[in-house]
Amino acid sequence: MAYWLIKSEPFKYSWEQFVKDKETMWDGVRNYAARNNLRAMKKGDQAFFYHSNEGVEIVGIAKVSKESYQDPTTDNEAWLVVNFKPFKKLKRPVSLEAIKKDKRLADMDLVRLGRLSVQSVKPEEWDLPTHLLIHLRDASFVKEAVCF
């Protein structure tokens, strides 16, 4: 299994709307590096769902439910989409500020390539919510994550 981070502006598409929809097609990606990440995703892979611009925090975890296929919103065959389903909601979001404060995550794409909308996450970075909450003396994420 591989791990990812997908960004969405909550005023355009929030975690709450994602949960209501139960599944979504991740469309509109127009950056080649982000597109390549979509292409590499496999069914069952997991992705941090990150609210950008407002909140700037990881709010949940999504699962890939359908691997990449041509983006039906454009005739340009270069662009792809992937389908996601909500998997877990974080009881307490993990802010970008907290991520940047953790020296172990200095090389994370979210810190280095802030504008990239679809990013890979290394396995050692995947435990980030748990590590950060433990670092903040609050390990409740593990016990309180809500599964759908």
PDB file of C-alpha atoms in Angstrom:
ATOM      1  CA  MET A   1       0.000   0.000   0.000  1.00  0.00           C
ATOM      2  CA  ALA A   2       1.136   3.542  -0.763  1.00  0.00           C
ATOM      3  CA  TYR A   3       0.235   6.743   1.044  1.00  0.00           C
ATOM      4  CA  TRP A   4      -0.738  10.146  -0.301  1.00  0.00           C
ATOM      5  CA  LEU A   5      -2.007  13.592   0.591  1.00  0.00           C
ATOM      6  CA  ILE A   6      -4.782  15.279  -1.386  1.00  0.00           C
ATOM      7  CA  LYS A   7      -5.647  18.944  -0.973  1.00  0.00           C
ATOM      8  CA  SER A   8      -9.004  20.623  -1.239  1.00  0.00           C
ATOM      9  CA  GLU A   9     -10.126  24.136  -0.466  1.00  0.00           C
ATOM     10  CA  PRO A  10     -12.970  23.618   2.027  1.00  0.00           C
ATOM     11  CA  PHE A  11     -15.107  26.381   0.510  1.00  0.00           C
ATOM     12  CA  LYS A  12     -15.007  24.421  -2.783  1.00  0.00           C
ATOM     13  CA  TYR A  13     -15.064  20.835  -1.485  1.00  0.00           C
ATOM     14  CA  SER A  14     -14.880  20.129   2.238  1.00  0.00           C
ATOM     15  CA  TRP A  15     -14.412  16.926   4.208  1.00  0.00           C
ATOM     16  CA  GLU A  16     -18.028  17.265   5.331  1.00  0.00           C
ATOM     17  CA  GLN A  17     -19.248  17.324   1.715  1.00  0.00           C
ATOM     18  CA  PHE A  18     -16.971  14.384   0.893  1.00  0.00           C
ATOM     19  CA  VAL A  19     -18.587  12.360   3.689  1.00  0.00           C
ATOM     20  CA  LYS A  20     -22.073  13.273   2.435  1.00  0.00           C
ATOM     21  CA  ASP A  21     -21.126  12.274  -1.116  1.00  0.00           C
ATOM     22  CA  LYS A  22     -19.682   8.926   0.105  1.00  0.00           C
ATOM     23  CA  GLU A  23     -17.383   8.820  -2.949  1.00  0.00           C
ATOM     24  CA  THR A  24     -15.889  11.431  -5.240  1.00  0.00           C
ATOM     25  CA  MET A  25     -13.969  11.733  -8.474  1.00  0.00           C
ATOM     26  CA  TRP A  26     -10.824  13.807  -7.819  1.00  0.00           C
ATOM     27  CA  ASP A  27     -10.851  15.975 -10.929  1.00  0.00           C
ATOM     28  CA  GLY A  28      -9.378  19.262 -12.065  1.00  0.00           C
ATOM     29  CA  VAL A  29      -5.730  18.361 -11.382  1.00  0.00           C
ATOM     30  CA  ARG A  30      -3.674  20.318 -13.925  1.00  0.00           C
ATOM     31  CA  ASN A  31      -0.120  19.874 -12.678  1.00  0.00           C
ATOM     32  CA  TYR A  32       2.040  17.118 -14.185  1.00  0.00           C
ATOM     33  CA  ALA A  33       3.684  16.109 -10.899  1.00  0.00           C
ATOM     34  CA  ALA A  34       0.272  15.849  -9.209  1.00  0.00           C
ATOM     35  CA  ARG A  35      -1.086  13.966 -12.238  1.00  0.00           C
ATOM     36  CA  ASN A  36       1.795  11.481 -12.018  1.00  0.00           C
ATOM     37  CA  ASN A  37       0.906  10.879  -8.377  1.00  0.00           C
ATOM     38  CA  LEU A  38      -2.712  10.170  -9.371  1.00  0.00           C
ATOM     39  CA  ARG A  39      -1.455   7.728 -12.003  1.00  0.00           C
ATOM     40  CA  ALA A  40       0.606   5.861  -9.377  1.00  0.00           C
ATOM     41  CA  MET A  41      -2.320   5.355  -6.980  1.00  0.00           C
ATOM     42  CA  LYS A  42      -3.751   1.865  -6.517  1.00  0.00           C
ATOM     43  CA  LYS A  43      -7.115   0.791  -5.168  1.00  0.00           C
ATOM     44  CA  GLY A  44      -6.920   0.624  -1.371  1.00  0.00           C
ATOM     45  CA  ASP A  45      -4.138   3.218  -1.049  1.00  0.00           C
ATOM     46  CA  GLN A  46      -4.832   5.809   1.625  1.00  0.00           C
ATOM     47  CA  ALA A  47      -4.553   9.593   1.477  1.00  0.00           C
ATOM     48  CA  PHE A  48      -4.593  12.344   4.046  1.00  0.00           C
ATOM     49  CA  PHE A  49      -7.459  14.735   3.204  1.00  0.00           C
ATOM     50  CA  TYR A  50      -6.025  18.223   3.664  1.00  0.00           C
ATOM     51  CA  HIS A  51      -7.975  21.480   3.824  1.00  0.00           C
ATOM     52  CA  SER A  52      -5.925  24.177   2.094  1.00  0.00           C
ATOM     53  CA  ASN A  53      -6.303  27.973   2.248  1.00  0.00           C
ATOM     54  CA  GLU A  54      -8.835  27.762   5.119  1.00  0.00           C
ATOM     55  CA  GLY A  55      -7.848  25.745   8.145  1.00  0.00           C
ATOM     56  CA  VAL A  56      -4.650  24.437   6.498  1.00  0.00           C
ATOM     57  CA  GLU A  57      -4.846  21.094   8.255  1.00  0.00           C
ATOM     58  CA  ILE A  58      -5.267  17.376   7.754  1.00  0.00           C
ATOM     59  CA  VAL A  59      -8.863  16.573   8.660  1.00  0.00           C
ATOM     60  CA  GLY A  60      -9.321  12.963   7.562  1.00  0.00           C
ATOM     61  CA  ILE A  61      -8.167   9.924   5.631  1.00  0.00           C
ATOM     62  CA  ALA A  62      -9.541   8.840   2.255  1.00  0.00           C
ATOM     63  CA  LYS A  63      -9.139   5.542   0.401  1.00  0.00           C
ATOM     64  CA  VAL A  64      -8.649   5.090  -3.332  1.00  0.00           C
ATOM     65  CA  SER A  65     -11.795   3.353  -4.598  1.00  0.00           C
ATOM     66  CA  LYS A  66     -11.035   3.490  -8.335  1.00  0.00           C
ATOM     67  CA  GLU A  67      -7.634   3.803  -9.993  1.00  0.00           C
ATOM     68  CA  SER A  68      -6.777   6.521 -12.495  1.00  0.00           C
ATOM     69  CA  TYR A  69      -8.725   7.105 -15.689  1.00  0.00           C
ATOM     70  CA  GLN A  70      -9.068  10.029 -18.099  1.00  0.00           C
ATOM     71  CA  ASP A  71     -10.570  13.156 -16.579  1.00  0.00           C
ATOM     72  CA  PRO A  72     -14.061  13.385 -18.118  1.00  0.00           C
ATOM     73  CA  THR A  73     -14.152  17.152 -17.522  1.00  0.00           C
ATOM     74  CA  THR A  74     -11.613  17.737 -20.333  1.00  0.00           C
ATOM     75  CA  ASP A  75     -10.869  16.401 -23.810  1.00  0.00           C
ATOM     76  CA  ASN A  76      -7.139  16.518 -23.091  1.00  0.00           C
ATOM     77  CA  GLU A  77      -6.070  12.906 -22.537  1.00  0.00           C
ATOM     78  CA  ALA A  78      -3.095  14.018 -20.431  1.00  0.00           C
ATOM     79  CA  TRP A  79      -5.263  14.626 -17.372  1.00  0.00           C
ATOM     80  CA  LEU A  80      -6.453  11.902 -15.024  1.00  0.00           C
ATOM     81  CA  VAL A  81      -8.824  11.417 -12.122  1.00  0.00           C
ATOM     82  CA  VAL A  82      -8.986   8.937  -9.246  1.00  0.00           C
ATOM     83  CA  ASN A  83     -12.035   8.083  -7.138  1.00  0.00           C
ATOM     84  CA  PHE A  84     -11.868   8.302  -3.343  1.00  0.00           C
ATOM     85  CA  LYS A  85     -14.108   7.265  -0.465  1.00  0.00           C
ATOM     86  CA  PRO A  86     -13.941   8.682   3.074  1.00  0.00           C
ATOM     87  CA  PHE A  87     -12.244   6.283   5.487  1.00  0.00           C
ATOM     88  CA  LYS A  88     -11.528   8.045   8.791  1.00  0.00           C
ATOM     89  CA  LYS A  89     -12.191  11.451  10.246  1.00  0.00           C
ATOM     90  CA  LEU A  90      -9.585  12.841  12.624  1.00  0.00           C
ATOM     91  CA  LYS A  91     -11.114  13.825  15.961  1.00  0.00           C
ATOM     92  CA  ARG A  92      -8.575  16.621  16.081  1.00  0.00           C
ATOM     93  CA  PRO A  93      -7.176  18.011  12.819  1.00  0.00           C
ATOM     94  CA  VAL A  94      -3.401  18.212  12.413  1.00  0.00           C
ATOM     95  CA  SER A  95      -2.387  21.730  11.414  1.00  0.00           C
ATOM     96  CA  LEU A  96       0.313  22.686   8.940  1.00  0.00           C
ATOM     97  CA  GLU A  97       1.907  24.657  11.764  1.00  0.00           C
ATOM     98  CA  ALA A  98       2.228  21.487  13.883  1.00  0.00           C
ATOM     99  CA  ILE A  99       3.637  19.571  10.913  1.00  0.00           C
ATOM    100  CA  LYS A 100       6.257  22.254  10.258  1.00  0.00           C
ATOM    101  CA  LYS A 101       7.297  22.260  13.923  1.00  0.00           C
ATOM    102  CA  ASP A 102       8.104  18.545  13.847  1.00  0.00           C
ATOM    103  CA  LYS A 103      11.711  18.288  12.616  1.00  0.00           C
ATOM    104  CA  ARG A 104      11.144  14.659  11.549  1.00  0.00           C
ATOM    105  CA  LEU A 105       8.804  15.956   8.841  1.00  0.00           C
ATOM    106  CA  ALA A 106      11.112  18.610   7.373  1.00  0.00           C
ATOM    107  CA  ASP A 107      11.413  16.619   4.130  1.00  0.00           C
ATOM    108  CA  MET A 108       7.696  15.932   3.779  1.00  0.00           C
ATOM    109  CA  ASP A 109       6.307  17.142   0.440  1.00  0.00           C
ATOM    110  CA  LEU A 110       3.679  19.179   2.293  1.00  0.00           C
ATOM    111  CA  VAL A 111       6.498  21.236   3.822  1.00  0.00           C
ATOM    112  CA  ARG A 112       8.833  21.310   0.794  1.00  0.00           C
ATOM    113  CA  LEU A 113       6.328  21.482  -2.100  1.00  0.00           C
ATOM    114  CA  GLY A 114       3.523  23.359  -0.439  1.00  0.00           C
ATOM    115  CA  ARG A 115       1.517  24.099  -3.570  1.00  0.00           C
ATOM    116  CA  LEU A 116       1.411  20.560  -4.999  1.00  0.00           C
ATOM    117  CA  SER A 117      -2.220  19.387  -4.766  1.00  0.00           C
ATOM    118  CA  VAL A 118      -1.577  15.626  -4.832  1.00  0.00           C
ATOM    119  CA  GLN A 119       1.507  14.451  -2.951  1.00  0.00           C
ATOM    120  CA  SER A 120       3.148  11.206  -1.981  1.00  0.00           C
ATOM    121  CA  VAL A 121       3.656  10.498   1.718  1.00  0.00           C
ATOM    122  CA  LYS A 122       6.486   8.255   2.890  1.00  0.00           C
ATOM    123  CA  PRO A 123       5.514   5.352   5.170  1.00  0.00           C
ATOM    124  CA  GLU A 124       7.416   6.912   8.073  1.00  0.00           C
ATOM    125  CA  GLU A 125       5.430  10.139   7.564  1.00  0.00           C
ATOM    126  CA  TRP A 126       2.109   8.300   7.434  1.00  0.00           C
ATOM    127  CA  ASP A 127       2.003   7.937  11.210  1.00  0.00           C
ATOM    128  CA  LEU A 128       2.166  11.716  11.408  1.00  0.00           C
ATOM    129  CA  PRO A 129      -1.136  12.362  13.231  1.00  0.00           C
ATOM    130  CA  THR A 130      -0.218   9.860  15.935  1.00  0.00           C
ATOM    131  CA  HIS A 131       3.362  11.129  16.225  1.00  0.00           C
ATOM    132  CA  LEU A 132       2.307  14.762  16.337  1.00  0.00           C
ATOM    133  CA  LEU A 133      -0.430  14.201  18.883  1.00  0.00           C
ATOM    134  CA  ILE A 134       1.925  12.168  21.068  1.00  0.00           C
ATOM    135  CA  HIS A 135       4.465  14.974  20.687  1.00  0.00           C
ATOM    136  CA  LEU A 136       1.746  17.378  21.842  1.00  0.00           C
ATOM    137  CA  ARG A 137       1.006  15.015  24.770  1.00  0.00           C
ATOM    138  CA  ASP A 138      -2.304  13.882  23.295  1.00  0.00           C
ATOM    139  CA  ALA A 139      -2.435  10.397  21.805  1.00  0.00           C
ATOM    140  CA  SER A 140      -6.220  10.380  21.460  1.00  0.00           C
ATOM    141  CA  PHE A 141      -6.131  10.113  17.647  1.00  0.00           C
ATOM    142  CA  VAL A 142      -5.498   6.388  17.791  1.00  0.00           C
ATOM    143  CA  LYS A 143      -8.450   5.717  20.087  1.00  0.00           C
ATOM    144  CA  GLU A 144     -10.837   8.355  18.770  1.00  0.00           C
ATOM    145  CA  ALA A 145     -10.565   8.086  14.975  1.00  0.00           C
ATOM    146  CA  VAL A 146     -14.016   7.612  13.536  1.00  0.00           C
ATOM    147  CA  CYS A 147     -14.326   4.936  10.850  1.00  0.00           C
ATOM    148  CA  PHE A 148     -16.961   5.085   8.155  1.00  0.00           C
TER     149      PHE A 148
END
